[in-house]
């Protein structure tokens, strides 16, 4: 099984590169580990259908499911565009990596699922990290202000 950590980002198409960056940031080092994370956290989205073996017997177990998901994930690393990926996988990736579908589709550079974050970044030209820090500081300032001025008697 190929490790994600050994693959150069430059060698991958656009969507594959984005998916690999997200996986690495979350400590997921192989396609099988990504498949396992998808299976464990978002099984209802990515669980393969029941299949029959050569004897006509239904095959449905964790190992076969994860193997099937792993094959799908490996194909995703070779995709240039997100619209070539099944929507159920895109949604599972967005949930697993806490990023917006717009980010996965390449429409925005902001990963946050907060629509206000995208608007603020777009209007100010600030990075997502800079806006996050400003929001944290303003929230702390507001909480301190309210506590000082509106203490309960």
Short mmCIF file of C-alpha atoms in Angstrom, two decimals:
data_model
loop_
_atom_site.label_atom_id
_atom_site.label_comp_id
_atom_site.label_asym_id
_atom_site.label_seq_id
_atom_site.Cartn_x
_atom_site.Cartn_y
_atom_site.Cartn_z
CA UNK A 1 0.00 0.00 0.00
CA UNK A 2 1.41 3.36 -1.01
CA UNK A 3 2.07 5.83 1.76
CA UNK A 4 0.77 9.34 1.29
CA UNK A 5 3.79 10.79 3.03
CA UNK A 6 6.17 9.50 0.34
CA UNK A 7 4.24 10.94 -2.58
CA UNK A 8 5.17 14.38 -3.85
CA UNK A 9 2.27 16.80 -4.00
CA UNK A 10 3.55 18.11 -7.33
CA UNK A 11 3.10 14.64 -8.83
CA UNK A 12 -0.63 14.68 -8.17
CA UNK A 13 -3.47 16.31 -10.07
CA UNK A 14 -5.30 19.22 -8.46
CA UNK A 15 -7.96 17.37 -6.45
CA UNK A 16 -5.57 14.59 -5.47
CA UNK A 17 -3.13 17.20 -4.16
CA UNK A 18 -5.82 18.89 -2.08
CA UNK A 19 -7.00 15.54 -0.68
CA UNK A 20 -3.45 14.53 0.21
CA UNK A 21 -2.78 17.84 1.98
CA UNK A 22 -5.91 17.37 4.08
CA UNK A 23 -5.07 13.75 4.88
CA UNK A 24 -1.51 14.62 5.92
CA UNK A 25 -2.73 17.46 8.14
CA UNK A 26 -4.96 14.98 9.94
CA UNK A 27 -2.18 12.41 10.38
CA UNK A 28 -3.61 9.98 7.83
CA UNK A 29 -0.67 8.38 6.06
CA UNK A 30 -2.09 5.77 3.70
CA UNK A 31 -5.15 5.35 1.47
CA UNK A 32 -6.22 2.40 3.62
CA UNK A 33 -6.09 4.56 6.77
CA UNK A 34 -8.17 7.21 5.01
CA UNK A 35 -10.63 4.50 3.94
CA UNK A 36 -10.78 3.21 7.50
CA UNK A 37 -11.43 6.72 8.87
CA UNK A 38 -14.22 7.23 6.33
CA UNK A 39 -15.69 3.84 7.20
CA UNK A 40 -15.57 4.43 10.95
CA UNK A 41 -16.84 8.02 10.96
CA UNK A 42 -19.04 8.25 7.85
CA UNK A 43 -20.03 4.69 7.03
CA UNK A 44 -23.55 5.62 5.96
CA UNK A 45 -22.08 7.80 3.21
CA UNK A 46 -19.39 5.52 1.83
CA UNK A 47 -20.40 1.96 2.72
CA UNK A 48 -20.33 -0.21 -0.40
CA UNK A 49 -23.38 -2.23 -1.39
CA UNK A 50 -23.61 -5.93 -0.62
CA UNK A 51 -21.91 -8.09 -3.18
CA UNK A 52 -21.96 -11.76 -4.04
CA UNK A 53 -18.88 -13.93 -4.26
CA UNK A 54 -18.28 -16.48 -7.04
CA UNK A 55 -20.51 -18.98 -5.18
CA UNK A 56 -23.43 -16.54 -5.07
CA UNK A 57 -23.09 -15.94 -1.33
CA UNK A 58 -23.54 -12.38 -0.03
CA UNK A 59 -20.23 -10.88 1.06
CA UNK A 60 -20.54 -8.09 3.61
CA UNK A 61 -17.86 -7.54 6.19
CA UNK A 62 -15.66 -4.75 7.46
CA UNK A 63 -12.51 -5.90 5.62
CA UNK A 64 -14.20 -6.14 2.23
CA UNK A 65 -15.91 -2.77 2.75
CA UNK A 66 -12.66 -1.03 3.70
CA UNK A 67 -10.85 -2.66 0.75
CA UNK A 68 -13.55 -1.35 -1.61
CA UNK A 69 -13.39 2.14 -0.08
CA UNK A 70 -9.58 2.06 -0.30
CA UNK A 71 -9.79 1.42 -4.05
CA UNK A 72 -12.13 4.41 -4.41
CA UNK A 73 -9.83 6.64 -2.33
CA UNK A 74 -6.81 5.61 -4.41
CA UNK A 75 -8.71 6.65 -7.55
CA UNK A 76 -9.57 10.00 -5.94
CA UNK A 77 -5.87 10.81 -5.53
CA UNK A 78 -5.56 10.62 -9.32
CA UNK A 79 -8.43 13.01 -10.06
CA UNK A 80 -7.88 16.50 -11.39
CA UNK A 81 -11.35 17.81 -10.55
CA UNK A 82 -13.70 17.23 -7.63
CA UNK A 83 -16.72 16.94 -9.91
CA UNK A 84 -15.36 13.54 -11.02
CA UNK A 85 -15.82 12.26 -7.44
CA UNK A 86 -19.13 10.86 -6.20
CA UNK A 87 -20.93 13.44 -4.09
CA UNK A 88 -21.25 11.04 -1.15
CA UNK A 89 -17.44 10.85 -0.96
CA UNK A 90 -17.03 14.61 -1.28
CA UNK A 91 -19.48 15.13 1.55
CA UNK A 92 -17.69 12.50 3.67
CA UNK A 93 -14.33 14.21 3.01
CA UNK A 94 -15.77 17.60 3.97
CA UNK A 95 -17.13 16.15 7.21
CA UNK A 96 -13.97 14.19 8.02
CA UNK A 97 -11.62 17.10 7.33
CA UNK A 98 -13.95 19.89 8.53
CA UNK A 99 -13.77 21.81 5.29
CA UNK A 100 -16.36 23.23 2.94
CA UNK A 101 -17.51 21.58 -0.25
CA UNK A 102 -16.64 24.83 -2.03
CA UNK A 103 -13.05 24.32 -0.88
CA UNK A 104 -12.99 20.75 -2.19
CA UNK A 105 -14.45 21.89 -5.51
CA UNK A 106 -11.75 24.56 -5.74
CA UNK A 107 -14.20 27.46 -5.75
CA UNK A 108 -12.66 29.09 -2.65
CA UNK A 109 -9.31 28.92 -0.88
CA UNK A 110 -10.91 29.09 2.57
CA UNK A 111 -11.43 25.70 4.17
CA UNK A 112 -13.84 26.80 6.88
CA UNK A 113 -17.44 25.67 6.76
CA UNK A 114 -18.43 29.04 8.26
CA UNK A 115 -19.86 31.12 5.39
CA UNK A 116 -18.95 34.35 7.21
CA UNK A 117 -15.30 33.30 7.21
CA UNK A 118 -15.26 33.06 3.42
CA UNK A 119 -16.93 36.47 3.03
CA UNK A 120 -14.55 38.15 5.49
CA UNK A 121 -11.47 36.63 3.84
CA UNK A 122 -12.69 37.61 0.40
CA UNK A 123 -13.55 41.19 1.37
CA UNK A 124 -10.44 41.88 3.47
CA UNK A 125 -7.87 39.84 1.59
CA UNK A 126 -6.77 38.33 4.90
CA UNK A 127 -5.89 34.67 5.27
CA UNK A 128 -8.22 32.28 7.06
CA UNK A 129 -5.76 31.98 9.97
CA UNK A 130 -5.58 35.78 10.35
CA UNK A 131 -9.36 36.10 10.40
CA UNK A 132 -9.62 33.25 12.93
CA UNK A 133 -7.21 35.07 15.26
CA UNK A 134 -9.11 38.34 14.90
CA UNK A 135 -12.38 36.57 15.64
CA UNK A 136 -10.90 34.88 18.72
CA UNK A 137 -9.50 38.16 20.05
CA UNK A 138 -12.70 40.07 19.38
CA UNK A 139 -14.72 37.38 21.12
CA UNK A 140 -12.44 37.53 24.17
CA UNK A 141 -12.61 41.31 24.16
CA UNK A 142 -16.40 41.27 23.92
CA UNK A 143 -16.73 38.67 26.69
CA UNK A 144 -14.43 40.74 28.95
CA UNK A 145 -16.35 43.92 28.17
CA UNK A 146 -19.70 42.31 28.94
CA UNK A 147 -18.38 40.79 32.15
CA UNK A 148 -16.98 44.14 33.36
CA UNK A 149 -20.00 46.25 32.47
CA UNK A 150 -22.87 43.93 33.13
CA UNK A 151 -22.02 42.07 36.30
CA UNK A 152 -24.96 40.56 38.02
CA UNK A 153 -25.85 42.24 41.29
#
